[in-house]
Amino acid sequence: MKQLKIEENSSGTDWDMVRKAICSGYFHNAAKMKGIGEYVNLRSGIPCVLHPSSAIYGLGFTPDYVVYHELIMTSKEYMHYVTAADPRWLAETGPMFFSVKRAYG
């Protein structure tokens, strides 16, 4: 970084910046909650579940949208290396695949 004269910039304790950066690289592996503990890939429609070793698995709260690094296919398709995602980030980083619909009411 110093050699290229790029200024270091830290997100500090703002983990949303880190999660948004992960979403920008893995938006194609985004999944939406379908049922209790069950997700479906937004692009392929493949049903998948959180891997038991995932930190999100034992939280007691499951996010509506996640992005994952890989699927481990055994008797089920388990998402491995998972983080929560904001659907607006998906629409921002992958506009050719996702959009946000406004609710009127």
PDB file of N, CA and C in Angstrom:
ATOM      1  N   MET A   1       0.822  -1.182   0.000  1.00  0.00           N
ATOM      2  CA  MET A   1       0.000   0.000   0.000  1.00  0.00           C
ATOM      3  C   MET A   1       0.876   1.259   0.000  1.00  0.00           C
ATOM      4  N   LYS A   2       1.941   1.235   0.791  1.00  0.00           N
ATOM      5  CA  LYS A   2       2.812   2.397   0.844  1.00  0.00           C
ATOM      6  C   LYS A   2       3.557   2.574  -0.469  1.00  0.00           C
ATOM      7  N   GLN A   3       3.959   1.450  -1.072  1.00  0.00           N
ATOM      8  CA  GLN A   3       4.679   1.502  -2.335  1.00  0.00           C
ATOM      9  C   GLN A   3       3.830   2.129  -3.439  1.00  0.00           C
ATOM     10  N   LEU A   4       2.539   1.838  -3.427  1.00  0.00           N
ATOM     11  CA  LEU A   4       1.626   2.372  -4.439  1.00  0.00           C
ATOM     12  C   LEU A   4       1.029   3.718  -4.027  1.00  0.00           C
ATOM     13  N   LYS A   5       1.440   4.195  -2.856  1.00  0.00           N
ATOM     14  CA  LYS A   5       0.971   5.471  -2.309  1.00  0.00           C
ATOM     15  C   LYS A   5      -0.547   5.515  -2.180  1.00  0.00           C
ATOM     16  N   ILE A   6      -1.097   4.386  -1.689  1.00  0.00           N
ATOM     17  CA  ILE A   6      -2.530   4.297  -1.425  1.00  0.00           C
ATOM     18  C   ILE A   6      -2.739   4.524   0.066  1.00  0.00           C
ATOM     19  N   GLU A   7      -3.609   5.450   0.366  1.00  0.00           N
ATOM     20  CA  GLU A   7      -3.874   5.772   1.759  1.00  0.00           C
ATOM     21  C   GLU A   7      -4.662   4.643   2.423  1.00  0.00           C
ATOM     22  N   GLU A   8      -4.243   4.266   3.628  1.00  0.00           N
ATOM     23  CA  GLU A   8      -4.965   3.243   4.377  1.00  0.00           C
ATOM     24  C   GLU A   8      -6.246   3.843   4.917  1.00  0.00           C
ATOM     25  N   ASN A   9      -7.309   3.069   4.846  1.00  0.00           N
ATOM     26  CA  ASN A   9      -8.602   3.525   5.310  1.00  0.00           C
ATOM     27  C   ASN A   9      -9.265   2.378   6.058  1.00  0.00           C
ATOM     28  N   SER A  10      -9.658   2.614   7.280  1.00  0.00           N
ATOM     29  CA  SER A  10     -10.246   1.565   8.107  1.00  0.00           C
ATOM     30  C   SER A  10     -11.747   1.784   8.259  1.00  0.00           C
ATOM     31  N   SER A  11     -12.475   0.689   8.329  1.00  0.00           N
ATOM     32  CA  SER A  11     -13.911   0.794   8.581  1.00  0.00           C
ATOM     33  C   SER A  11     -14.187   0.909  10.080  1.00  0.00           C
ATOM     34  N   GLY A  12     -13.140   0.763  10.879  1.00  0.00           N
ATOM     35  CA  GLY A  12     -13.323   0.857  12.330  1.00  0.00           C
ATOM     36  C   GLY A  12     -14.250  -0.234  12.820  1.00  0.00           C
ATOM     37  N   THR A  13     -15.306   0.159  13.490  1.00  0.00           N
ATOM     38  CA  THR A  13     -16.267  -0.827  14.001  1.00  0.00           C
ATOM     39  C   THR A  13     -17.517  -0.912  13.127  1.00  0.00           C
ATOM     40  N   ASP A  14     -17.483  -0.307  11.953  1.00  0.00           N
ATOM     41  CA  ASP A  14     -18.618  -0.347  11.040  1.00  0.00           C
ATOM     42  C   ASP A  14     -18.556  -1.628  10.204  1.00  0.00           C
ATOM     43  N   TRP A  15     -19.115  -2.704  10.722  1.00  0.00           N
ATOM     44  CA  TRP A  15     -19.060  -3.999  10.052  1.00  0.00           C
ATOM     45  C   TRP A  15     -19.939  -4.042   8.810  1.00  0.00           C
ATOM     46  N   ASP A  16     -20.882  -3.107   8.689  1.00  0.00           N
ATOM     47  CA  ASP A  16     -21.713  -3.076   7.490  1.00  0.00           C
ATOM     48  C   ASP A  16     -20.881  -2.815   6.237  1.00  0.00           C
ATOM     49  N   MET A  17     -19.827  -2.029   6.366  1.00  0.00           N
ATOM     50  CA  MET A  17     -18.948  -1.770   5.219  1.00  0.00           C
ATOM     51  C   MET A  17     -18.277  -3.062   4.759  1.00  0.00           C
ATOM     52  N   VAL A  18     -17.868  -3.876   5.715  1.00  0.00           N
ATOM     53  CA  VAL A  18     -17.222  -5.161   5.390  1.00  0.00           C
ATOM     54  C   VAL A  18     -18.235  -6.100   4.753  1.00  0.00           C
ATOM     55  N   ARG A  19     -19.428  -6.187   5.333  1.00  0.00           N
ATOM     56  CA  ARG A  19     -20.467  -7.063   4.793  1.00  0.00           C
ATOM     57  C   ARG A  19     -20.889  -6.613   3.394  1.00  0.00           C
ATOM     58  N   LYS A  20     -20.942  -5.300   3.167  1.00  0.00           N
ATOM     59  CA  LYS A  20     -21.299  -4.782   1.848  1.00  0.00           C
ATOM     60  C   LYS A  20     -20.220  -5.148   0.824  1.00  0.00           C
ATOM     61  N   ALA A  21     -18.952  -5.101   1.228  1.00  0.00           N
ATOM     62  CA  ALA A  21     -17.862  -5.491   0.334  1.00  0.00           C
ATOM     63  C   ALA A  21     -17.964  -6.978  -0.019  1.00  0.00           C
ATOM     64  N   ILE A  22     -18.319  -7.804   0.955  1.00  0.00           N
ATOM     65  CA  ILE A  22     -18.506  -9.238   0.696  1.00  0.00           C
ATOM     66  C   ILE A  22     -19.669  -9.438  -0.271  1.00  0.00           C
ATOM     67  N   CYS A  23     -20.754  -8.689  -0.080  1.00  0.00           N
ATOM     68  CA  CYS A  23     -21.915  -8.780  -0.986  1.00  0.00           C
ATOM     69  C   CYS A  23     -21.540  -8.418  -2.413  1.00  0.00           C
ATOM     70  N   SER A  24     -20.649  -7.449  -2.572  1.00  0.00           N
ATOM     71  CA  SER A  24     -20.277  -7.035  -3.925  1.00  0.00           C
ATOM     72  C   SER A  24     -19.529  -8.137  -4.666  1.00  0.00           C
ATOM     73  N   GLY A  25     -18.852  -9.012  -3.942  1.00  0.00           N
ATOM     74  CA  GLY A  25     -18.133 -10.102  -4.583  1.00  0.00           C
ATOM     75  C   GLY A  25     -18.934 -11.388  -4.696  1.00  0.00           C
ATOM     76  N   TYR A  26     -19.903 -11.564  -3.821  1.00  0.00           N
ATOM     77  CA  TYR A  26     -20.657 -12.823  -3.781  1.00  0.00           C
ATOM     78  C   TYR A  26     -22.150 -12.636  -4.007  1.00  0.00           C
ATOM     79  N   PHE A  27     -22.565 -11.561  -4.681  1.00  0.00           N
ATOM     80  CA  PHE A  27     -23.997 -11.333  -4.887  1.00  0.00           C
ATOM     81  C   PHE A  27     -24.655 -12.465  -5.667  1.00  0.00           C
ATOM     82  N   HIS A  28     -23.868 -13.167  -6.486  1.00  0.00           N
ATOM     83  CA  HIS A  28     -24.412 -14.297  -7.244  1.00  0.00           C
ATOM     84  C   HIS A  28     -24.733 -15.487  -6.338  1.00  0.00           C
ATOM     85  N   ASN A  29     -24.199 -15.473  -5.106  1.00  0.00           N
ATOM     86  CA  ASN A  29     -24.496 -16.512  -4.123  1.00  0.00           C
ATOM     87  C   ASN A  29     -25.399 -15.959  -3.027  1.00  0.00           C
ATOM     88  N   ALA A  30     -26.378 -15.183  -3.409  1.00  0.00           N
ATOM     89  CA  ALA A  30     -27.320 -14.621  -2.444  1.00  0.00           C
ATOM     90  C   ALA A  30     -28.498 -15.569  -2.278  1.00  0.00           C
ATOM     91  N   ALA A  31     -28.992 -15.628  -1.051  1.00  0.00           N
ATOM     92  CA  ALA A  31     -30.142 -16.494  -0.770  1.00  0.00           C
ATOM     93  C   ALA A  31     -31.133 -15.754   0.122  1.00  0.00           C
ATOM     94  N   LYS A  32     -32.403 -16.085  -0.064  1.00  0.00           N
ATOM     95  CA  LYS A  32     -33.480 -15.477   0.711  1.00  0.00           C
ATOM     96  C   LYS A  32     -34.143 -16.564   1.557  1.00  0.00           C
ATOM     97  N   MET A  33     -34.550 -16.182   2.777  1.00  0.00           N
ATOM     98  CA  MET A  33     -35.206 -17.149   3.656  1.00  0.00           C
ATOM     99  C   MET A  33     -36.535 -17.575   3.040  1.00  0.00           C
ATOM    100  N   LYS A  34     -36.740 -18.887   3.020  1.00  0.00           N
ATOM    101  CA  LYS A  34     -37.969 -19.460   2.479  1.00  0.00           C
ATOM    102  C   LYS A  34     -38.863 -19.977   3.591  1.00  0.00           C
ATOM    103  N   GLY A  35     -38.251 -20.556   4.582  1.00  0.00           N
ATOM    104  CA  GLY A  35     -38.979 -21.114   5.717  1.00  0.00           C
ATOM    105  C   GLY A  35     -38.072 -21.115   6.926  1.00  0.00           C
ATOM    106  N   ILE A  36     -38.452 -21.813   7.952  1.00  0.00           N
ATOM    107  CA  ILE A  36     -37.640 -21.853   9.168  1.00  0.00           C
ATOM    108  C   ILE A  36     -36.333 -22.584   8.883  1.00  0.00           C
ATOM    109  N   GLY A  37     -35.239 -21.837   8.903  1.00  0.00           N
ATOM    110  CA  GLY A  37     -33.918 -22.407   8.663  1.00  0.00           C
ATOM    111  C   GLY A  37     -33.646 -22.802   7.231  1.00  0.00           C
ATOM    112  N   GLU A  38     -34.535 -22.474   6.325  1.00  0.00           N
ATOM    113  CA  GLU A  38     -34.374 -22.873   4.927  1.00  0.00           C
ATOM    114  C   GLU A  38     -34.283 -21.626   4.041  1.00  0.00           C
ATOM    115  N   TYR A  39     -33.352 -21.663   3.113  1.00  0.00           N
ATOM    116  CA  TYR A  39     -33.135 -20.562   2.180  1.00  0.00           C
ATOM    117  C   TYR A  39     -33.250 -21.079   0.762  1.00  0.00           C
ATOM    118  N   VAL A  40     -33.381 -20.142  -0.168  1.00  0.00           N
ATOM    119  CA  VAL A  40     -33.375 -20.495  -1.585  1.00  0.00           C
ATOM    120  C   VAL A  40     -32.473 -19.486  -2.304  1.00  0.00           C
ATOM    121  N   ASN A  41     -31.588 -20.001  -3.167  1.00  0.00           N
ATOM    122  CA  ASN A  41     -30.691 -19.139  -3.937  1.00  0.00           C
ATOM    123  C   ASN A  41     -31.531 -18.260  -4.852  1.00  0.00           C
ATOM    124  N   LEU A  42     -31.252 -16.960  -4.845  1.00  0.00           N
ATOM    125  CA  LEU A  42     -32.060 -16.015  -5.607  1.00  0.00           C
ATOM    126  C   LEU A  42     -31.884 -16.141  -7.116  1.00  0.00           C
ATOM    127  N   ARG A  43     -30.781 -16.653  -7.572  1.00  0.00           N
ATOM    128  CA  ARG A  43     -30.550 -16.766  -9.017  1.00  0.00           C
ATOM    129  C   ARG A  43     -30.916 -18.134  -9.565  1.00  0.00           C
ATOM    130  N   SER A  44     -30.547 -19.190  -8.842  1.00  0.00           N
ATOM    131  CA  SER A  44     -30.744 -20.537  -9.369  1.00  0.00           C
ATOM    132  C   SER A  44     -31.973 -21.238  -8.814  1.00  0.00           C
ATOM    133  N   GLY A  45     -32.488 -20.746  -7.680  1.00  0.00           N
ATOM    134  CA  GLY A  45     -33.643 -21.389  -7.056  1.00  0.00           C
ATOM    135  C   GLY A  45     -33.300 -22.637  -6.262  1.00  0.00           C
ATOM    136  N   ILE A  46     -32.014 -22.922  -6.084  1.00  0.00           N
ATOM    137  CA  ILE A  46     -31.587 -24.107  -5.338  1.00  0.00           C
ATOM    138  C   ILE A  46     -31.902 -23.912  -3.855  1.00  0.00           C
ATOM    139  N   PRO A  47     -32.632 -24.849  -3.242  1.00  0.00           N
ATOM    140  CA  PRO A  47     -32.869 -24.746  -1.797  1.00  0.00           C
ATOM    141  C   PRO A  47     -31.585 -25.074  -1.033  1.00  0.00           C
ATOM    142  N   CYS A  48     -31.315 -24.345   0.032  1.00  0.00           N
ATOM    143  CA  CYS A  48     -30.117 -24.574   0.821  1.00  0.00           C
ATOM    144  C   CYS A  48     -30.376 -24.201   2.279  1.00  0.00           C
ATOM    145  N   VAL A  49     -29.537 -24.715   3.159  1.00  0.00           N
ATOM    146  CA  VAL A  49     -29.658 -24.457   4.591  1.00  0.00           C
ATOM    147  C   VAL A  49     -28.309 -24.009   5.139  1.00  0.00           C
ATOM    148  N   LEU A  50     -28.340 -23.382   6.299  1.00  0.00           N
ATOM    149  CA  LEU A  50     -27.100 -22.961   6.947  1.00  0.00           C
ATOM    150  C   LEU A  50     -26.316 -24.176   7.427  1.00  0.00           C
ATOM    151  N   HIS A  51     -25.025 -24.152   7.247  1.00  0.00           N
ATOM    152  CA  HIS A  51     -24.170 -25.222   7.747  1.00  0.00           C
ATOM    153  C   HIS A  51     -24.125 -25.119   9.277  1.00  0.00           C
ATOM    154  N   PRO A  52     -24.187 -26.250   9.991  1.00  0.00           N
ATOM    155  CA  PRO A  52     -24.160 -26.209  11.466  1.00  0.00           C
ATOM    156  C   PRO A  52     -22.922 -25.530  12.048  1.00  0.00           C
ATOM    157  N   SER A  53     -21.823 -25.460  11.311  1.00  0.00           N
ATOM    158  CA  SER A  53     -20.621 -24.798  11.822  1.00  0.00           C
ATOM    159  C   SER A  53     -20.656 -23.282  11.615  1.00  0.00           C
ATOM    160  N   SER A  54     -21.687 -22.786  10.935  1.00  0.00           N
ATOM    161  CA  SER A  54     -21.800 -21.354  10.672  1.00  0.00           C
ATOM    162  C   SER A  54     -22.110 -20.591  11.956  1.00  0.00           C
ATOM    163  N   ALA A  55     -21.522 -19.416  12.111  1.00  0.00           N
ATOM    164  CA  ALA A  55     -21.779 -18.582  13.287  1.00  0.00           C
ATOM    165  C   ALA A  55     -23.235 -18.123  13.322  1.00  0.00           C
ATOM    166  N   ILE A  56     -23.850 -17.956  12.175  1.00  0.00           N
ATOM    167  CA  ILE A  56     -25.246 -17.525  12.107  1.00  0.00           C
ATOM    168  C   ILE A  56     -26.185 -18.639  12.556  1.00  0.00           C
ATOM    169  N   TYR A  57     -25.770 -19.889  12.379  1.00  0.00           N
ATOM    170  CA  TYR A  57     -26.611 -21.051  12.684  1.00  0.00           C
ATOM    171  C   TYR A  57     -27.091 -21.050  14.134  1.00  0.00           C
ATOM    172  N   GLY A  58     -26.222 -20.731  15.052  1.00  0.00           N
ATOM    173  CA  GLY A  58     -26.571 -20.814  16.464  1.00  0.00           C
ATOM    174  C   GLY A  58     -26.997 -19.508  17.103  1.00  0.00           C
ATOM    175  N   LEU A  59     -27.238 -18.465  16.322  1.00  0.00           N
ATOM    176  CA  LEU A  59     -27.581 -17.156  16.875  1.00  0.00           C
ATOM    177  C   LEU A  59     -28.968 -17.101  17.500  1.00  0.00           C
ATOM    178  N   GLY A  60     -29.885 -17.902  17.005  1.00  0.00           N
ATOM    179  CA  GLY A  60     -31.259 -17.798  17.445  1.00  0.00           C
ATOM    180  C   GLY A  60     -32.038 -16.817  16.590  1.00  0.00           C
ATOM    181  N   PHE A  61     -31.341 -16.094  15.731  1.00  0.00           N
ATOM    182  CA  PHE A  61     -31.944 -15.166  14.781  1.00  0.00           C
ATOM    183  C   PHE A  61     -31.376 -15.489  13.416  1.00  0.00           C
ATOM    184  N   THR A  62     -32.249 -15.672  12.445  1.00  0.00           N
ATOM    185  CA  THR A  62     -31.763 -15.933  11.100  1.00  0.00           C
ATOM    186  C   THR A  62     -32.121 -14.752  10.206  1.00  0.00           C
ATOM    187  N   PRO A  63     -31.136 -14.175   9.525  1.00  0.00           N
ATOM    188  CA  PRO A  63     -31.395 -13.031   8.654  1.00  0.00           C
ATOM    189  C   PRO A  63     -32.243 -13.422   7.443  1.00  0.00           C
ATOM    190  N   ASP A  64     -32.989 -12.474   6.924  1.00  0.00           N
ATOM    191  CA  ASP A  64     -33.843 -12.731   5.756  1.00  0.00           C
ATOM    192  C   ASP A  64     -33.034 -12.982   4.493  1.00  0.00           C
ATOM    193  N   TYR A  65     -31.896 -12.291   4.372  1.00  0.00           N
ATOM    194  CA  TYR A  65     -31.036 -12.449   3.200  1.00  0.00           C
ATOM    195  C   TYR A  65     -29.616 -12.737   3.655  1.00  0.00           C
ATOM    196  N   VAL A  66     -28.949 -13.632   2.943  1.00  0.00           N
ATOM    197  CA  VAL A  66     -27.550 -13.954   3.231  1.00  0.00           C
ATOM    198  C   VAL A  66     -26.787 -14.088   1.916  1.00  0.00           C
ATOM    199  N   VAL A  67     -25.471 -13.991   1.996  1.00  0.00           N
ATOM    200  CA  VAL A  67     -24.592 -14.377   0.898  1.00  0.00           C
ATOM    201  C   VAL A  67     -23.629 -15.417   1.457  1.00  0.00           C
ATOM    202  N   TYR A  68     -23.232 -16.343   0.617  1.00  0.00           N
ATOM    203  CA  TYR A  68     -22.361 -17.429   1.060  1.00  0.00           C
ATOM    204  C   TYR A  68     -21.234 -17.625   0.058  1.00  0.00           C
ATOM    205  N   HIS A  69     -20.172 -18.273   0.549  1.00  0.00           N
ATOM    206  CA  HIS A  69     -19.014 -18.522  -0.312  1.00  0.00           C
ATOM    207  C   HIS A  69     -19.189 -19.782  -1.144  1.00  0.00           C
ATOM    208  N   GLU A  70     -19.666 -20.852  -0.508  1.00  0.00           N
ATOM    209  CA  GLU A  70     -19.774 -22.112  -1.239  1.00  0.00           C
ATOM    210  C   GLU A  70     -20.908 -22.961  -0.690  1.00  0.00           C
ATOM    211  N   LEU A  71     -21.355 -23.904  -1.507  1.00  0.00           N
ATOM    212  CA  LEU A  71     -22.343 -24.893  -1.089  1.00  0.00           C
ATOM    213  C   LEU A  71     -21.644 -26.226  -0.899  1.00  0.00           C
ATOM    214  N   ILE A  72     -21.934 -26.873   0.209  1.00  0.00           N
ATOM    215  CA  ILE A  72     -21.443 -28.231   0.449  1.00  0.00           C
ATOM    216  C   ILE A  72     -22.628 -29.153   0.235  1.00  0.00           C
ATOM    217  N   MET A  73     -22.522 -29.985  -0.781  1.00  0.00           N
ATOM    218  CA  MET A  73     -23.652 -30.834  -1.129  1.00  0.00           C
ATOM    219  C   MET A  73     -23.492 -32.218  -0.535  1.00  0.00           C
ATOM    220  N   THR A  74     -24.326 -32.497   0.460  1.00  0.00           N
ATOM    221  CA  THR A  74     -24.410 -33.839   1.056  1.00  0.00           C
ATOM    222  C   THR A  74     -25.860 -34.271   0.883  1.00  0.00           C
ATOM    223  N   SER A  75     -26.518 -34.657   1.962  1.00  0.00           N
ATOM    224  CA  SER A  75     -27.945 -34.969   1.854  1.00  0.00           C
ATOM    225  C   SER A  75     -28.746 -33.687   1.617  1.00  0.00           C
ATOM    226  N   LYS A  76     -28.188 -32.549   2.021  1.00  0.00           N
ATOM    227  CA  LYS A  76     -28.762 -31.224   1.765  1.00  0.00           C
ATOM    228  C   LYS A  76     -27.667 -30.335   1.201  1.00  0.00           C
ATOM    229  N   GLU A  77     -28.042 -29.211   0.650  1.00  0.00           N
ATOM    230  CA  GLU A  77     -27.062 -28.230   0.192  1.00  0.00           C
ATOM    231  C   GLU A  77     -26.824 -27.258   1.343  1.00  0.00           C
ATOM    232  N   TYR A  78     -25.657 -27.352   1.946  1.00  0.00           N
ATOM    233  CA  TYR A  78     -25.317 -26.510   3.084  1.00  0.00           C
ATOM    234  C   TYR A  78     -24.510 -25.301   2.623  1.00  0.00           C
ATOM    235  N   MET A  79     -24.932 -24.106   3.070  1.00  0.00           N
ATOM    236  CA  MET A  79     -24.183 -22.889   2.779  1.00  0.00           C
ATOM    237  C   MET A  79     -23.037 -22.781   3.779  1.00  0.00           C
ATOM    238  N   HIS A  80     -21.840 -22.578   3.267  1.00  0.00           N
ATOM    239  CA  HIS A  80     -20.642 -22.485   4.101  1.00  0.00           C
ATOM    240  C   HIS A  80     -20.061 -21.088   3.962  1.00  0.00           C
ATOM    241  N   TYR A  81     -19.564 -20.521   5.038  1.00  0.00           N
ATOM    242  CA  TYR A  81     -19.022 -19.155   5.071  1.00  0.00           C
ATOM    243  C   TYR A  81     -20.119 -18.156   4.680  1.00  0.00           C
ATOM    244  N   VAL A  82     -20.988 -17.891   5.620  1.00  0.00           N
ATOM    245  CA  VAL A  82     -22.202 -17.115   5.385  1.00  0.00           C
ATOM    246  C   VAL A  82     -22.161 -15.798   6.147  1.00  0.00           C
ATOM    247  N   THR A  83     -22.701 -14.749   5.541  1.00  0.00           N
ATOM    248  CA  THR A  83     -22.887 -13.483   6.250  1.00  0.00           C
ATOM    249  C   THR A  83     -24.245 -12.898   5.872  1.00  0.00           C
ATOM    250  N   ALA A  84     -24.817 -12.136   6.793  1.00  0.00           N
ATOM    251  CA  ALA A  84     -26.102 -11.482   6.538  1.00  0.00           C
ATOM    252  C   ALA A  84     -25.931 -10.398   5.483  1.00  0.00           C
ATOM    253  N   ALA A  85     -26.973 -10.204   4.701  1.00  0.00           N
ATOM    254  CA  ALA A  85     -26.925  -9.200   3.624  1.00  0.00           C
ATOM    255  C   ALA A  85     -28.178  -8.342   3.662  1.00  0.00           C
ATOM    256  N   ASP A  86     -28.022  -7.119   3.228  1.00  0.00           N
ATOM    257  CA  ASP A  86     -29.151  -6.203   3.084  1.00  0.00           C
ATOM    258  C   ASP A  86     -29.599  -6.291   1.625  1.00  0.00           C
ATOM    259  N   PRO A  87     -30.885  -6.489   1.342  1.00  0.00           N
ATOM    260  CA  PRO A  87     -31.317  -6.628  -0.056  1.00  0.00           C
ATOM    261  C   PRO A  87     -30.988  -5.406  -0.915  1.00  0.00           C
ATOM    262  N   ARG A  88     -30.914  -4.222  -0.308  1.00  0.00           N
ATOM    263  CA  ARG A  88     -30.548  -3.018  -1.075  1.00  0.00           C
ATOM    264  C   ARG A  88     -29.115  -3.112  -1.582  1.00  0.00           C
ATOM    265  N   TRP A  89     -28.233  -3.761  -0.806  1.00  0.00           N
ATOM    266  CA  TRP A  89     -26.849  -3.945  -1.246  1.00  0.00           C
ATOM    267  C   TRP A  89     -26.809  -4.838  -2.478  1.00  0.00           C
ATOM    268  N   LEU A  90     -27.654  -5.869  -2.485  1.00  0.00           N
ATOM    269  CA  LEU A  90     -27.688  -6.779  -3.636  1.00  0.00           C
ATOM    270  C   LEU A  90     -28.135  -6.038  -4.886  1.00  0.00           C
ATOM    271  N   ALA A  91     -29.145  -5.182  -4.747  1.00  0.00           N
ATOM    272  CA  ALA A  91     -29.626  -4.406  -5.888  1.00  0.00           C
ATOM    273  C   ALA A  91     -28.572  -3.401  -6.350  1.00  0.00           C
ATOM    274  N   GLU A  92     -27.790  -2.896  -5.417  1.00  0.00           N
ATOM    275  CA  GLU A  92     -26.752  -1.917  -5.755  1.00  0.00           C
ATOM    276  C   GLU A  92     -25.548  -2.566  -6.430  1.00  0.00           C
ATOM    277  N   THR A  93     -25.138  -3.742  -5.941  1.00  0.00           N
ATOM    278  CA  THR A  93     -23.929  -4.385  -6.457  1.00  0.00           C
ATOM    279  C   THR A  93     -24.185  -5.321  -7.637  1.00  0.00           C
ATOM    280  N   GLY A  94     -25.414  -5.779  -7.776  1.00  0.00           N
ATOM    281  CA  GLY A  94     -25.755  -6.656  -8.890  1.00  0.00           C
ATOM    282  C   GLY A  94     -27.039  -6.223  -9.567  1.00  0.00           C
ATOM    283  N   PRO A  95     -27.090  -4.978 -10.095  1.00  0.00           N
ATOM    284  CA  PRO A  95     -28.346  -4.456 -10.645  1.00  0.00           C
ATOM    285  C   PRO A  95     -28.860  -5.222 -11.861  1.00  0.00           C
ATOM    286  N   MET A  96     -27.983  -5.973 -12.513  1.00  0.00           N
ATOM    287  CA  MET A  96     -28.437  -6.747 -13.664  1.00  0.00           C
ATOM    288  C   MET A  96     -29.229  -7.981 -13.238  1.00  0.00           C
ATOM    289  N   PHE A  97     -29.175  -8.326 -11.938  1.00  0.00           N
ATOM    290  CA  PHE A  97     -29.890  -9.501 -11.428  1.00  0.00           C
ATOM    291  C   PHE A  97     -30.973  -9.152 -10.414  1.00  0.00           C
ATOM    292  N   PHE A  98     -30.777  -8.078  -9.641  1.00  0.00           N
ATOM    293  CA  PHE A  98     -31.673  -7.762  -8.529  1.00  0.00           C
ATOM    294  C   PHE A  98     -32.203  -6.346  -8.616  1.00  0.00           C
ATOM    295  N   SER A  99     -33.398  -6.151  -8.074  1.00  0.00           N
ATOM    296  CA  SER A  99     -33.967  -4.819  -7.945  1.00  0.00           C
ATOM    297  C   SER A  99     -34.806  -4.797  -6.673  1.00  0.00           C
ATOM    298  N   VAL A 100     -35.071  -3.603  -6.186  1.00  0.00           N
ATOM    299  CA  VAL A 100     -35.872  -3.443  -4.979  1.00  0.00           C
ATOM    300  C   VAL A 100     -37.229  -2.892  -5.400  1.00  0.00           C
ATOM    301  N   LYS A 101     -38.276  -3.589  -4.995  1.00  0.00           N
ATOM    302  CA  LYS A 101     -39.628  -3.120  -5.292  1.00  0.00           C
ATOM    303  C   LYS A 101     -40.134  -2.319  -4.098  1.00  0.00           C
ATOM    304  N   ARG A 102     -40.771  -1.219  -4.374  1.00  0.00           N
ATOM    305  CA  ARG A 102     -41.332  -0.383  -3.309  1.00  0.00           C
ATOM    306  C   ARG A 102     -42.724  -0.903  -2.957  1.00  0.00           C
ATOM    307  N   ALA A 103     -42.985  -0.966  -1.650  1.00  0.00           N
ATOM    308  CA  ALA A 103     -44.300  -1.377  -1.169  1.00  0.00           C
ATOM    309  C   ALA A 103     -45.174  -0.150  -0.975  1.00  0.00           C
ATOM    310  N   TYR A 104     -46.354  -0.196  -1.521  1.00  0.00           N
ATOM    311  CA  TYR A 104     -47.299   0.910  -1.350  1.00  0.00           C
ATOM    312  C   TYR A 104     -48.434   0.420  -0.463  1.00  0.00           C
ATOM    313  N   GLY A 105     -48.908   1.308   0.368  1.00  0.00           N
ATOM    314  CA  GLY A 105     -50.011   0.844   1.209  1.00  0.00           C
ATOM    315  C   GLY A 105     -50.461   1.784   2.189  1.00  0.00           C
TER     316      GLY A 105
END
